[in-house]
PDB file of C-alpha atoms in Angstrom:
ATOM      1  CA  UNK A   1     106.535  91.922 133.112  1.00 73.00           C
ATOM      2  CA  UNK A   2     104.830  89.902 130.538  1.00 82.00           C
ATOM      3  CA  UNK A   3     101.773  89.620 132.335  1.00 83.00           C
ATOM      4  CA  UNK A   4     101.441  93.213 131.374  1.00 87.00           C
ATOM      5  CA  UNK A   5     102.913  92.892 127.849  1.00 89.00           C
ATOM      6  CA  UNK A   6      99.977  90.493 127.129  1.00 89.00           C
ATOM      7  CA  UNK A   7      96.754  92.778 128.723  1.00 90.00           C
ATOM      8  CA  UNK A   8      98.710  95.559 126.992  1.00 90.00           C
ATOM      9  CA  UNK A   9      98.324  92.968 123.518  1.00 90.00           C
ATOM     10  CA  UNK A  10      94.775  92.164 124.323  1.00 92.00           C
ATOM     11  CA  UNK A  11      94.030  95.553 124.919  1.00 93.00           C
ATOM     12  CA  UNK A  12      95.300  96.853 121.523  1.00 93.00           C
ATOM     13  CA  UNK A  13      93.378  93.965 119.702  1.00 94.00           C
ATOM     14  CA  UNK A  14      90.388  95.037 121.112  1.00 94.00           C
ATOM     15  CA  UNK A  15      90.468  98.328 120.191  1.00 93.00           C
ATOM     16  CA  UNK A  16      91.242  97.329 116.513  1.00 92.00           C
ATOM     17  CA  UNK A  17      88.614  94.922 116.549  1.00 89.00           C
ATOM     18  CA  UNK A  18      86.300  97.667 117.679  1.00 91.00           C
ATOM     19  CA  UNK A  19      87.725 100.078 114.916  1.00 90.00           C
ATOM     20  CA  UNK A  20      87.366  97.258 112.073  1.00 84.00           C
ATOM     21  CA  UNK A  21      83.694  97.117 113.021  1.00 84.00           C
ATOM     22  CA  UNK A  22      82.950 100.700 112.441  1.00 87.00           C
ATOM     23  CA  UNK A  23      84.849 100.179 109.263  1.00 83.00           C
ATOM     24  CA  UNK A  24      82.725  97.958 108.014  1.00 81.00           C
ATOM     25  CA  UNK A  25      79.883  99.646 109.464  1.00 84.00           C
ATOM     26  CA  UNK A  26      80.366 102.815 107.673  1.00 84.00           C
ATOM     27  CA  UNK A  27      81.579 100.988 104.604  1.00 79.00           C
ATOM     28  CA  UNK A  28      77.978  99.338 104.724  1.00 81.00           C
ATOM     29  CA  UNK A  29      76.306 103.012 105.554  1.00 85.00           C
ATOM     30  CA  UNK A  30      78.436 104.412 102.515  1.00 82.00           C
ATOM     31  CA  UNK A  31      77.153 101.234 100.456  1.00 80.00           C
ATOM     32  CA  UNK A  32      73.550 101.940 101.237  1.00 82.00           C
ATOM     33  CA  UNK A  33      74.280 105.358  99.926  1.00 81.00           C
ATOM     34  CA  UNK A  34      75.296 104.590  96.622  1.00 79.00           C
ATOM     35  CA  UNK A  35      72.741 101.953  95.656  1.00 84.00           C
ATOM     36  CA  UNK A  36      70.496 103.530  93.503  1.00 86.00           C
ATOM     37  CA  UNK A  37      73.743 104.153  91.621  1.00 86.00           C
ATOM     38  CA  UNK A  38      74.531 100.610  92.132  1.00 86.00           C
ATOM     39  CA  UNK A  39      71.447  99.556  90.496  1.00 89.00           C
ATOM     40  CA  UNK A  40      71.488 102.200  87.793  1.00 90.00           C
ATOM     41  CA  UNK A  41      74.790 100.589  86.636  1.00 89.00           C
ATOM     42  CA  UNK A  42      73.235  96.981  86.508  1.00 91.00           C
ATOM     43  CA  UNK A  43      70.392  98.579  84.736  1.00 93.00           C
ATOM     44  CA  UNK A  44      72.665  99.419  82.213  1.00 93.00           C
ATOM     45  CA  UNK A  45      74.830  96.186  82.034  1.00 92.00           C
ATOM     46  CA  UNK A  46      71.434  94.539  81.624  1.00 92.00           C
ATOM     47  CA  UNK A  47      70.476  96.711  78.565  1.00 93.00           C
ATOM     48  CA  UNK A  48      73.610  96.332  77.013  1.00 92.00           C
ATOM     49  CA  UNK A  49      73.951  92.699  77.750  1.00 92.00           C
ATOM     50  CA  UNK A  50      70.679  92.483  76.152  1.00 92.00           C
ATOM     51  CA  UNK A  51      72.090  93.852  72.891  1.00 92.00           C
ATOM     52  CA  UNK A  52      74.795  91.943  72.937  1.00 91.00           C
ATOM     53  CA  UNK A  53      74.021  88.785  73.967  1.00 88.00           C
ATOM     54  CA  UNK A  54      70.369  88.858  73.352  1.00 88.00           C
ATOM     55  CA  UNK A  55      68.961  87.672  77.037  1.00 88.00           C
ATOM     56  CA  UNK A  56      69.050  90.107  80.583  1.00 89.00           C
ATOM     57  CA  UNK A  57      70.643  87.434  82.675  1.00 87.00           C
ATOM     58  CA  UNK A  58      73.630  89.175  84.206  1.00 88.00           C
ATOM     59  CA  UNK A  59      74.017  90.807  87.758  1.00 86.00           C
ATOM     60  CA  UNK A  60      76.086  93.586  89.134  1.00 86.00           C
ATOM     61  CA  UNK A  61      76.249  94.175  93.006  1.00 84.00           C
ATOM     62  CA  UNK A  62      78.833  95.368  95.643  1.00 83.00           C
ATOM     63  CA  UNK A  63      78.529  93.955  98.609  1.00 82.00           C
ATOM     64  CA  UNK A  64      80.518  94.473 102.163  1.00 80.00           C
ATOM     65  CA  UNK A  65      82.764  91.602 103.111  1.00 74.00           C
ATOM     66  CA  UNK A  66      83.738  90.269 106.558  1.00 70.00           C
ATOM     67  CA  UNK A  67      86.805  88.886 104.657  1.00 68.00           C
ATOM     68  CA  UNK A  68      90.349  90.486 106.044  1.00 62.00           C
ATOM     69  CA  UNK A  69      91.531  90.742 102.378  1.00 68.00           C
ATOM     70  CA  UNK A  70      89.016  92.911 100.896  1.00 70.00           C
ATOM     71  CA  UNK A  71      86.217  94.713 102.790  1.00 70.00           C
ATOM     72  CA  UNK A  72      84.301  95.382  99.414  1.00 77.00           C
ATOM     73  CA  UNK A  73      83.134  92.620  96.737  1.00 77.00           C
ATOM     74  CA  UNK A  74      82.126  93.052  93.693  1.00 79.00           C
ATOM     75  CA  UNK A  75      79.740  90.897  91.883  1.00 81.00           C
ATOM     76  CA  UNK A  76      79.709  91.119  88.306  1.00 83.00           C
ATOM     77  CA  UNK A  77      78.634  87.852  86.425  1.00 82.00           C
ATOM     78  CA  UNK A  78      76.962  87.793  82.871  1.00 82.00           C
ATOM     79  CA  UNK A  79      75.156  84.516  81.018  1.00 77.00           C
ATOM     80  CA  UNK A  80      77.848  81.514  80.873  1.00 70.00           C
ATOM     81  CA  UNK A  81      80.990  83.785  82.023  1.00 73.00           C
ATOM     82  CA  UNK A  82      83.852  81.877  82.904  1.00 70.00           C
ATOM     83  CA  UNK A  83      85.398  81.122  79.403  1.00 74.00           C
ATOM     84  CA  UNK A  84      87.993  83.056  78.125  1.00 81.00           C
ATOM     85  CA  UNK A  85      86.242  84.738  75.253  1.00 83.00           C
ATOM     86  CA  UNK A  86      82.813  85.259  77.623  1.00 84.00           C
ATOM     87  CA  UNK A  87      84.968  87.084  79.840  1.00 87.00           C
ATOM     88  CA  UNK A  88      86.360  89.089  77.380  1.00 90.00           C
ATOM     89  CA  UNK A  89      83.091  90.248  76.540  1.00 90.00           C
ATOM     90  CA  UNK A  90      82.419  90.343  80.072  1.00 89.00           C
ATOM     91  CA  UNK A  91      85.869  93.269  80.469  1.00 92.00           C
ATOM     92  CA  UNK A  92      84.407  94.688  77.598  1.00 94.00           C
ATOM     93  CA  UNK A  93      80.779  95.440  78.855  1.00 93.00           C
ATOM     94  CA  UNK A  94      82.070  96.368  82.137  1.00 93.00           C
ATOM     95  CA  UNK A  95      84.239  98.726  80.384  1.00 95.00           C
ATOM     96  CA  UNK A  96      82.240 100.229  78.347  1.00 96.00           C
ATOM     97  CA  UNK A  97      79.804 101.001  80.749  1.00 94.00           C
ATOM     98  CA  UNK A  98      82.279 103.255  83.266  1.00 93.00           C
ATOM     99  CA  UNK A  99      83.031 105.359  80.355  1.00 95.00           C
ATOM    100  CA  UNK A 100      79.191 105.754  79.819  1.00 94.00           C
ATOM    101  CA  UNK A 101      77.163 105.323  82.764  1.00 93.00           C
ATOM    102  CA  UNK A 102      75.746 108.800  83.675  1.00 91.00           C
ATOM    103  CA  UNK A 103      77.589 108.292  87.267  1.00 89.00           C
ATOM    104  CA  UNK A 104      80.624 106.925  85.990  1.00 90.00           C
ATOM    105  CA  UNK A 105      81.105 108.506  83.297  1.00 92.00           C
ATOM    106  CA  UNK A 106      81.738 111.738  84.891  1.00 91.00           C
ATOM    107  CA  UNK A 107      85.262 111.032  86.544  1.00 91.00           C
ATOM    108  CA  UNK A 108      85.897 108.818  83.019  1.00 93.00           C
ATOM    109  CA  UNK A 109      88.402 110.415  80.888  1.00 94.00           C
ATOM    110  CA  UNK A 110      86.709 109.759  77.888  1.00 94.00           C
ATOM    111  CA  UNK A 111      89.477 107.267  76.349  1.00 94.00           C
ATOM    112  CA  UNK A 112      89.363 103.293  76.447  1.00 95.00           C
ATOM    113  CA  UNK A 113      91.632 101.068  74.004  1.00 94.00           C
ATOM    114  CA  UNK A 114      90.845  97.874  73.813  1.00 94.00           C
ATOM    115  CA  UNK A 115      94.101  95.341  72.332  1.00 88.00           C
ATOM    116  CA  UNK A 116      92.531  92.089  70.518  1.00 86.00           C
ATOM    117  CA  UNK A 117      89.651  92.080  73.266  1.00 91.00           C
ATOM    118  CA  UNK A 118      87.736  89.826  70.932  1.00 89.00           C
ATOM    119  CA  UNK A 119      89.811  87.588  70.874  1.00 85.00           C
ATOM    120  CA  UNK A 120      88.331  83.845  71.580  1.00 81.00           C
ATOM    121  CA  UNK A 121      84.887  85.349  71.163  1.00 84.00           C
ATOM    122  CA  UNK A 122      82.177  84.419  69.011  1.00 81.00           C
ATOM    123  CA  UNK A 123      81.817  86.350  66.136  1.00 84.00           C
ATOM    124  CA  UNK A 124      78.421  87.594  66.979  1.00 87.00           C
ATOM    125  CA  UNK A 125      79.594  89.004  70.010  1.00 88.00           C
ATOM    126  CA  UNK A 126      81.819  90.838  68.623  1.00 90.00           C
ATOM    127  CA  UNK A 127      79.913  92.237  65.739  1.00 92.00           C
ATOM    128  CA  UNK A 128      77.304  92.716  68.282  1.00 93.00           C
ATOM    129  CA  UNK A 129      79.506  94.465  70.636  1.00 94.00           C
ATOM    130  CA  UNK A 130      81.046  96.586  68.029  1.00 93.00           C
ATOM    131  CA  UNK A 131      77.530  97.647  66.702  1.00 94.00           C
ATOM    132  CA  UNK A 132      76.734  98.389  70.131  1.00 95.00           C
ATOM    133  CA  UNK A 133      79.574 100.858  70.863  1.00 94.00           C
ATOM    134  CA  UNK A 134      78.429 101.934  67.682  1.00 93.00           C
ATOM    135  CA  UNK A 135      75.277 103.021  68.852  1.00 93.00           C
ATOM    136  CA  UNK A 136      76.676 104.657  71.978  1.00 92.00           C
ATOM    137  CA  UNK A 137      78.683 107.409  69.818  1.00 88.00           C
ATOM    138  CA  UNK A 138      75.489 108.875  68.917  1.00 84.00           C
ATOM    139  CA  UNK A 139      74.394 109.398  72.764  1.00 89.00           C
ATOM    140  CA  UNK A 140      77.960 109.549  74.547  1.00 90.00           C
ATOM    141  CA  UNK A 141      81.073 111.901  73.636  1.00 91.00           C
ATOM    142  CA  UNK A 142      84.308 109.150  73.913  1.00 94.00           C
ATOM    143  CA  UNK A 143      86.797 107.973  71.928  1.00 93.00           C
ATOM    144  CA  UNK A 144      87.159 104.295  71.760  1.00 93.00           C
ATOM    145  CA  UNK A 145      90.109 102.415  69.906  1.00 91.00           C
ATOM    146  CA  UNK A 146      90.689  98.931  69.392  1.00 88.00           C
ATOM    147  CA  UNK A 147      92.927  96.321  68.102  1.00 83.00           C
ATOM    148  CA  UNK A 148      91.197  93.565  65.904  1.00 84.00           C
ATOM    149  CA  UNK A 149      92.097  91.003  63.946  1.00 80.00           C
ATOM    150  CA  UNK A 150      91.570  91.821  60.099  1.00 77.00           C
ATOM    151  CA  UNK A 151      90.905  88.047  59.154  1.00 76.00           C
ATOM    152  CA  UNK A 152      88.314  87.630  61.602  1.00 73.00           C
ATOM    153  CA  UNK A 153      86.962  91.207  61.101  1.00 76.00           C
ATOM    154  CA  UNK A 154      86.456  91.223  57.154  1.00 78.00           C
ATOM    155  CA  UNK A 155      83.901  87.895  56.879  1.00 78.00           C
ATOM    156  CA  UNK A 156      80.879  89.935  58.681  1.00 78.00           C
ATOM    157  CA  UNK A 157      81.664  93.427  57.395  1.00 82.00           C
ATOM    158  CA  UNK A 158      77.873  93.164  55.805  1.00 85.00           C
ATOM    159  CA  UNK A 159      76.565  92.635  59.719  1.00 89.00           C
ATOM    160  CA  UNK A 160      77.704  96.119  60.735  1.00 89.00           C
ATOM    161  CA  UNK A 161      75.919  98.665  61.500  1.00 91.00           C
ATOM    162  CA  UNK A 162      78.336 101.117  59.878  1.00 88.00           C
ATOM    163  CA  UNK A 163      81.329 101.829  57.925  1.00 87.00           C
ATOM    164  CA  UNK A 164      84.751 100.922  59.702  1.00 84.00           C
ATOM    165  CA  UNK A 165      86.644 102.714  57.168  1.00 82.00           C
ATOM    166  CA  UNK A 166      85.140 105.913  57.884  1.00 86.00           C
ATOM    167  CA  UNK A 167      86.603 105.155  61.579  1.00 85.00           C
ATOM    168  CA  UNK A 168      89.366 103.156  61.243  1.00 83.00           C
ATOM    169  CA  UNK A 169      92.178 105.585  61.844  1.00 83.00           C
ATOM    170  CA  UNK A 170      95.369 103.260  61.520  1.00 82.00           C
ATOM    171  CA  UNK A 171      96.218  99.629  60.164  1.00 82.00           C
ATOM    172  CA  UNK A 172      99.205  97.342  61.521  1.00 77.00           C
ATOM    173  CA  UNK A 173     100.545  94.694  60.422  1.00 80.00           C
ATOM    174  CA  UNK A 174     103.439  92.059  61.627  1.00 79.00           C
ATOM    175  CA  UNK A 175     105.613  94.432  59.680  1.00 86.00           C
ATOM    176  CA  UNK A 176     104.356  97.622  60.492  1.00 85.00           C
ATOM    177  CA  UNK A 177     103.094  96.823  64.789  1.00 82.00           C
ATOM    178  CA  UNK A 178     100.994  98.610  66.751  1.00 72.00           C
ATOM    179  CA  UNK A 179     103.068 101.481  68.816  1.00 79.00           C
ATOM    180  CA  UNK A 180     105.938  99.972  66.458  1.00 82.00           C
ATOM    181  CA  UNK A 181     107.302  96.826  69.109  1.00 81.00           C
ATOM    182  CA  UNK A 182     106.815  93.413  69.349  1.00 78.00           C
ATOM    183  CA  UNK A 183     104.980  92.616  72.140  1.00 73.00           C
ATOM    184  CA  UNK A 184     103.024  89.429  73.705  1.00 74.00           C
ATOM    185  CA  UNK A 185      99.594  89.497  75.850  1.00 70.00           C
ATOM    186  CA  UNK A 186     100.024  89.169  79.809  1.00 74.00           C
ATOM    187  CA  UNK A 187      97.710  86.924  81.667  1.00 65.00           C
TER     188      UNK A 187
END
């Protein structure tokens, strides 16, 4: 009767317990693996965070978690992140670098847009960041679009690197909107 039902129950969680542990165990083999690419990719983070921010204190690991929600955590923290317009910066690196990383970059298609992703952030950072990407063209084959406020934009045109004209392909306004609809940010 019962009895049975419950060794049958205690039986079953065993086993899965058993099975979650070689999960993990193999996830931490697999993770072990992969670490020189690991580190290659904060090698990179730190080079461009040095560009962009002007100091190498950032960090990029992956780690395997006992937690029942996720088995895998990543940690990915730059210089005073946190803020809304530091971690914009923060997407943006960490974008950046999948479509460029020499492991990463190989399943990227090639193709990141960026909408307003300066927003909120200091105007170094993003002429920084911008002269950055810049710099990248000349290694990397991409294409990289962005959305940018023209107010903000035109006050450091001098601190560029390079000519936006020559790149810019298309200019919205309120009248004329980007993919031609209204629309508002998610959070």
């Amino acid at each position: 009767g019962s009895y049975s039902i419950l060794q049958t129950k205690i039986a079953q969680q065993k086993t899965l317990k058993k099975r979650k542990e070689k999960l993990v165990d193999d996830l931490g083999v697999m993770l072990i693996e992969i670490s020189k690419n690991v580190q290659g990719f904060e090698e990179d983070l730190t080079k461009m965070h040095d560009f962009i921010s002007g100091n190498k204190q950032c960090q990029f690991d992956i780690k395997i978690s006992e937690s029942i929600s996720t088995f895998v955590d990543f940690d990915y923290r730059i210089k005073r992140d946190g803020s809304s317009g530091i971690n914009r910066i923060k997407t943006f690196m960490y974008d950046i670098l999948l479509m460029t990383n020499e492991l990463t970059s190989q399943r990227h298609p090639k193709f990141l847009i960026h909408d307003n992703i300066f927003a909120s952030t200091g105007k170094d950072d993003m002429i920084k960041s911008l002269n950055y990407i810049h710099s990248l063209a000349k290694k990397h084959r991409f294409q990289y679009m962005l959305t940018i406020n023209k107010d903000e934009f035109d006050s450091h045109l001098d601190e560029l690197d390079f000519d936006y004209k020559r790149l810019r392909r298309a200019e919205f306004t309120r009248s004329k909107p980007f993919l031609g609809t209204e629309y508002s940010e998610v959070s």
